[in-house]
């Protein structure tokens, strides 16, 4: 395999990608200025954007609003033309596009064409997938041909019994088979990308299998294995920052609970949030929210297609009001920022 030239690393927050236009670097400087001065009007445009191609999923994960059926937004998928319209506008400043959201991206039949369009526009693309639907030679070829920068997939158990406790409805054997095919095609082509990353969500069910999962993935030839702490905030009671004890008892690793006890409700209410200047989450229908913690669109900032452009939404009255509120008194930035998961310890 050729030496990997492009990495999803950071230098002063800028992903290394020689295809980025110079305007994106200038925009990055403006973004940092807006963050420092806590301006209600954003000087620059987001450097990291999440686009949700679909909010349907083939699994029923117990900590996902889509999986357990509590997602209150309408279900659907973005069209290729809608995606292209967004890319045409954001390509001059976005440094990293993450294709993800409240669904499995491969349910959208235009996914690989979307990735290719963004890559051709000079954007580094990161994809989150459970890999289960990448189950044909054509899909594997299309994925490798798309120019994807990073494929982030999840294996949360070394056995089917453990894996399906979190990835409900999934089949570990299918995941491994599909992953082998992707790695084999990548090696056959001699290409550097996509970097293949296995992400393990560490729960009480799999905390004793992490080393075995690492060995499995190393044997398959994935580029990296990373662990991620389990997130319970998306399925907490609406408007509440407290996580129900039954959820913590079921999912928080025993090693963590033994260290922290049951006092896991400390909240840091320091004002300000850089995400309001450098991130954005675009749902499948063009609605814009502030970040990935907003599954239901509580921080609705406007709709791209109704407004006519992303720029009109980015500095809309909704966005300016929220930035001012978060910067001056985040406790009153309801309904979501005042109970942000990043402030729960």
PDB file of C-alpha atoms in Angstrom, residues 172-316:
ATOM      1  CA  UNK A 172     -20.825  -8.889  13.549  1.00  0.00           C
ATOM      2  CA  UNK A 173     -19.928 -11.488  10.910  1.00  0.00           C
ATOM      3  CA  UNK A 174     -21.429  -9.263   8.201  1.00  0.00           C
ATOM      4  CA  UNK A 175     -19.516  -6.240   9.479  1.00  0.00           C
ATOM      5  CA  UNK A 176     -16.203  -8.125   9.472  1.00  0.00           C
ATOM      6  CA  UNK A 177     -16.846  -9.549   5.995  1.00  0.00           C
ATOM      7  CA  UNK A 178     -17.677  -6.121   4.549  1.00  0.00           C
ATOM      8  CA  UNK A 179     -14.717  -4.527   6.277  1.00  0.00           C
ATOM      9  CA  UNK A 180     -12.381  -7.156   4.808  1.00  0.00           C
ATOM     10  CA  UNK A 181     -13.711  -6.385   1.340  1.00  0.00           C
ATOM     11  CA  UNK A 182     -13.132  -2.643   1.782  1.00  0.00           C
ATOM     12  CA  UNK A 183      -9.571  -3.139   3.025  1.00  0.00           C
ATOM     13  CA  UNK A 184      -8.824  -5.619   0.224  1.00  0.00           C
ATOM     14  CA  UNK A 185     -10.099  -3.200  -2.424  1.00  0.00           C
ATOM     15  CA  UNK A 186      -8.087  -0.358  -0.942  1.00  0.00           C
ATOM     16  CA  UNK A 187      -4.921  -2.472  -1.031  1.00  0.00           C
ATOM     17  CA  UNK A 188      -5.667  -3.700  -4.535  1.00  0.00           C
ATOM     18  CA  UNK A 189      -5.935  -0.113  -5.771  1.00  0.00           C
ATOM     19  CA  UNK A 190      -2.815   0.929  -3.849  1.00  0.00           C
ATOM     20  CA  UNK A 191      -4.546   4.070  -2.613  1.00  0.00           C
ATOM     21  CA  UNK A 192      -3.896   5.993   0.580  1.00  0.00           C
ATOM     22  CA  UNK A 193      -7.507   6.846   1.391  1.00  0.00           C
ATOM     23  CA  UNK A 194      -9.857   6.327   2.987  1.00  0.00           C
ATOM     24  CA  UNK A 195      -8.143   5.982   6.324  1.00  0.00           C
ATOM     25  CA  UNK A 196     -10.157   3.254   8.045  1.00  0.00           C
ATOM     26  CA  UNK A 197     -10.821   3.888  11.713  1.00  0.00           C
ATOM     27  CA  UNK A 198     -12.599   1.493  14.060  1.00  0.00           C
ATOM     28  CA  UNK A 199     -14.343   3.369  16.847  1.00  0.00           C
ATOM     29  CA  UNK A 200     -15.320   1.427  19.958  1.00  0.00           C
ATOM     30  CA  UNK A 201     -18.017   2.918  22.170  1.00  0.00           C
ATOM     31  CA  UNK A 202     -16.952   1.700  25.604  1.00  0.00           C
ATOM     32  CA  UNK A 203     -19.890   0.475  27.709  1.00  0.00           C
ATOM     33  CA  UNK A 204     -20.379  -1.777  30.690  1.00  0.00           C
ATOM     34  CA  UNK A 205     -21.048  -4.629  28.263  1.00  0.00           C
ATOM     35  CA  UNK A 206     -17.765  -4.460  26.357  1.00  0.00           C
ATOM     36  CA  UNK A 207     -15.248  -2.805  28.704  1.00  0.00           C
ATOM     37  CA  UNK A 208     -13.493  -6.152  29.211  1.00  0.00           C
ATOM     38  CA  UNK A 209     -13.256  -6.852  25.469  1.00  0.00           C
ATOM     39  CA  UNK A 210     -11.403  -3.738  24.284  1.00  0.00           C
ATOM     40  CA  UNK A 211      -8.038  -5.485  23.922  1.00  0.00           C
ATOM     41  CA  UNK A 212      -9.614  -8.334  21.975  1.00  0.00           C
ATOM     42  CA  UNK A 213     -11.397  -5.892  19.659  1.00  0.00           C
ATOM     43  CA  UNK A 214      -8.064  -4.171  19.032  1.00  0.00           C
ATOM     44  CA  UNK A 215      -6.460  -7.496  18.148  1.00  0.00           C
ATOM     45  CA  UNK A 216      -9.322  -8.327  15.774  1.00  0.00           C
ATOM     46  CA  UNK A 217      -9.042  -4.996  13.985  1.00  0.00           C
ATOM     47  CA  UNK A 218      -5.252  -5.127  13.778  1.00  0.00           C
ATOM     48  CA  UNK A 219      -5.516  -8.556  12.195  1.00  0.00           C
ATOM     49  CA  UNK A 220      -7.981  -7.220   9.618  1.00  0.00           C
ATOM     50  CA  UNK A 221      -5.702  -4.311   8.783  1.00  0.00           C
ATOM     51  CA  UNK A 222      -7.631  -1.245   9.900  1.00  0.00           C
ATOM     52  CA  UNK A 223      -5.516   1.901  10.181  1.00  0.00           C
ATOM     53  CA  UNK A 224      -6.533   2.901  13.705  1.00  0.00           C
ATOM     54  CA  UNK A 225      -8.651   1.747  16.628  1.00  0.00           C
ATOM     55  CA  UNK A 226     -10.018   4.447  18.903  1.00  0.00           C
ATOM     56  CA  UNK A 227     -12.217   4.303  21.961  1.00  0.00           C
ATOM     57  CA  UNK A 228     -15.052   6.677  22.726  1.00  0.00           C
ATOM     58  CA  UNK A 229     -16.852   7.164  26.003  1.00  0.00           C
ATOM     59  CA  UNK A 230     -20.511   6.252  25.885  1.00  0.00           C
ATOM     60  CA  UNK A 231     -22.894   9.223  25.505  1.00  0.00           C
ATOM     61  CA  UNK A 232     -26.221   9.078  27.301  1.00  0.00           C
ATOM     62  CA  UNK A 233     -27.386  12.645  26.733  1.00  0.00           C
ATOM     63  CA  UNK A 234     -29.356  12.063  23.522  1.00  0.00           C
ATOM     64  CA  UNK A 235     -31.861   9.814  25.288  1.00  0.00           C
ATOM     65  CA  UNK A 236     -32.254  11.745  28.539  1.00  0.00           C
ATOM     66  CA  UNK A 237     -35.580  13.316  29.434  1.00  0.00           C
ATOM     67  CA  UNK A 238     -36.363  16.429  27.352  1.00  0.00           C
ATOM     68  CA  UNK A 239     -35.199  19.634  28.995  1.00  0.00           C
ATOM     69  CA  UNK A 240     -33.241  17.823  31.709  1.00  0.00           C
ATOM     70  CA  UNK A 241     -29.514  17.633  32.236  1.00  0.00           C
ATOM     71  CA  UNK A 242     -29.685  14.747  34.686  1.00  0.00           C
ATOM     72  CA  UNK A 243     -29.081  11.293  33.277  1.00  0.00           C
ATOM     73  CA  UNK A 244     -31.469   8.628  34.682  1.00  0.00           C
ATOM     74  CA  UNK A 245     -29.705   6.246  37.064  1.00  0.00           C
ATOM     75  CA  UNK A 246     -31.054   3.218  35.190  1.00  0.00           C
ATOM     76  CA  UNK A 247     -29.206   4.326  32.051  1.00  0.00           C
ATOM     77  CA  UNK A 248     -25.962   4.872  33.948  1.00  0.00           C
ATOM     78  CA  UNK A 249     -26.263   1.500  35.647  1.00  0.00           C
ATOM     79  CA  UNK A 250     -26.839  -0.192  32.305  1.00  0.00           C
ATOM     80  CA  UNK A 251     -24.200   1.498  30.166  1.00  0.00           C
ATOM     81  CA  UNK A 252     -21.529   3.402  32.121  1.00  0.00           C
ATOM     82  CA  UNK A 253     -18.463   1.113  32.435  1.00  0.00           C
ATOM     83  CA  UNK A 254     -17.990  -0.330  35.902  1.00  0.00           C
ATOM     84  CA  UNK A 255     -14.429   1.021  36.007  1.00  0.00           C
ATOM     85  CA  UNK A 256     -15.762   4.551  35.558  1.00  0.00           C
ATOM     86  CA  UNK A 257     -18.592   4.216  38.073  1.00  0.00           C
ATOM     87  CA  UNK A 258     -16.238   2.809  40.694  1.00  0.00           C
ATOM     88  CA  UNK A 259     -13.952   5.839  40.318  1.00  0.00           C
ATOM     89  CA  UNK A 260     -16.643   8.479  40.150  1.00  0.00           C
ATOM     90  CA  UNK A 261     -19.301   6.894  42.300  1.00  0.00           C
ATOM     91  CA  UNK A 262     -22.788   8.121  41.516  1.00  0.00           C
ATOM     92  CA  UNK A 263     -21.951  11.831  41.537  1.00  0.00           C
ATOM     93  CA  UNK A 264     -21.895  12.391  37.776  1.00  0.00           C
ATOM     94  CA  UNK A 265     -24.107  15.487  37.650  1.00  0.00           C
ATOM     95  CA  UNK A 266     -21.604  18.325  38.017  1.00  0.00           C
ATOM     96  CA  UNK A 267     -22.313  21.039  35.480  1.00  0.00           C
ATOM     97  CA  UNK A 268     -19.895  23.648  34.184  1.00  0.00           C
ATOM     98  CA  UNK A 269     -21.832  26.754  33.205  1.00  0.00           C
ATOM     99  CA  UNK A 270     -18.937  28.853  31.899  1.00  0.00           C
ATOM    100  CA  UNK A 271     -20.167  31.172  29.165  1.00  0.00           C
ATOM    101  CA  UNK A 272     -19.158  30.920  25.536  1.00  0.00           C
ATOM    102  CA  UNK A 273     -18.999  28.132  22.941  1.00  0.00           C
ATOM    103  CA  UNK A 274     -16.687  27.973  19.953  1.00  0.00           C
ATOM    104  CA  UNK A 275     -19.069  25.610  18.140  1.00  0.00           C
ATOM    105  CA  UNK A 276     -21.371  28.552  17.398  1.00  0.00           C
ATOM    106  CA  UNK A 277     -18.592  29.999  15.220  1.00  0.00           C
ATOM    107  CA  UNK A 278     -16.862  26.987  13.700  1.00  0.00           C
ATOM    108  CA  UNK A 279     -19.470  24.180  13.478  1.00  0.00           C
ATOM    109  CA  UNK A 280     -22.868  23.605  11.916  1.00  0.00           C
ATOM    110  CA  UNK A 281     -25.205  20.640  11.551  1.00  0.00           C
ATOM    111  CA  UNK A 282     -27.339  20.497   8.398  1.00  0.00           C
ATOM    112  CA  UNK A 283     -30.229  18.034   8.492  1.00  0.00           C
ATOM    113  CA  UNK A 284     -31.429  16.072   5.483  1.00  0.00           C
ATOM    114  CA  UNK A 285     -34.194  18.625   4.727  1.00  0.00           C
ATOM    115  CA  UNK A 286     -31.927  21.688   4.906  1.00  0.00           C
ATOM    116  CA  UNK A 287     -32.713  22.686   8.488  1.00  0.00           C
ATOM    117  CA  UNK A 288     -29.639  24.026  10.291  1.00  0.00           C
ATOM    118  CA  UNK A 289     -28.737  23.420  13.919  1.00  0.00           C
ATOM    119  CA  UNK A 290     -25.700  24.257  15.992  1.00  0.00           C
ATOM    120  CA  UNK A 291     -24.009  20.912  16.631  1.00  0.00           C
ATOM    121  CA  UNK A 292     -24.292  17.124  16.732  1.00  0.00           C
ATOM    122  CA  UNK A 293     -25.816  17.160  20.239  1.00  0.00           C
ATOM    123  CA  UNK A 294     -29.077  18.442  18.747  1.00  0.00           C
ATOM    124  CA  UNK A 295     -30.850  15.331  17.518  1.00  0.00           C
ATOM    125  CA  UNK A 296     -34.340  16.842  17.394  1.00  0.00           C
ATOM    126  CA  UNK A 297     -33.644  20.312  16.022  1.00  0.00           C
ATOM    127  CA  UNK A 298     -34.246  22.181  19.269  1.00  0.00           C
ATOM    128  CA  UNK A 299     -31.652  24.773  18.227  1.00  0.00           C
ATOM    129  CA  UNK A 300     -33.333  25.416  14.888  1.00  0.00           C
ATOM    130  CA  UNK A 301     -31.545  28.295  13.182  1.00  0.00           C
ATOM    131  CA  UNK A 302     -33.333  28.290   9.821  1.00  0.00           C
ATOM    132  CA  UNK A 303     -33.665  26.295   6.614  1.00  0.00           C
ATOM    133  CA  UNK A 304     -31.089  26.660   3.827  1.00  0.00           C
ATOM    134  CA  UNK A 305     -33.485  26.007   0.981  1.00  0.00           C
ATOM    135  CA  UNK A 306     -36.190  28.303   2.326  1.00  0.00           C
ATOM    136  CA  UNK A 307     -33.727  31.096   3.127  1.00  0.00           C
ATOM    137  CA  UNK A 308     -31.992  30.694  -0.230  1.00  0.00           C
ATOM    138  CA  UNK A 309     -28.482  30.069   1.105  1.00  0.00           C
ATOM    139  CA  UNK A 310     -26.513  28.867   4.099  1.00  0.00           C
ATOM    140  CA  UNK A 311     -24.988  32.321   4.611  1.00  0.00           C
ATOM    141  CA  UNK A 312     -28.415  33.829   5.289  1.00  0.00           C
ATOM    142  CA  UNK A 313     -29.029  31.256   8.013  1.00  0.00           C
ATOM    143  CA  UNK A 314     -25.530  31.515   9.511  1.00  0.00           C
ATOM    144  CA  UNK A 315     -25.996  35.111  10.652  1.00  0.00           C
ATOM    145  CA  UNK A 316     -29.751  35.021  11.015  1.00  0.00           C
TER     146      UNK A 316
END
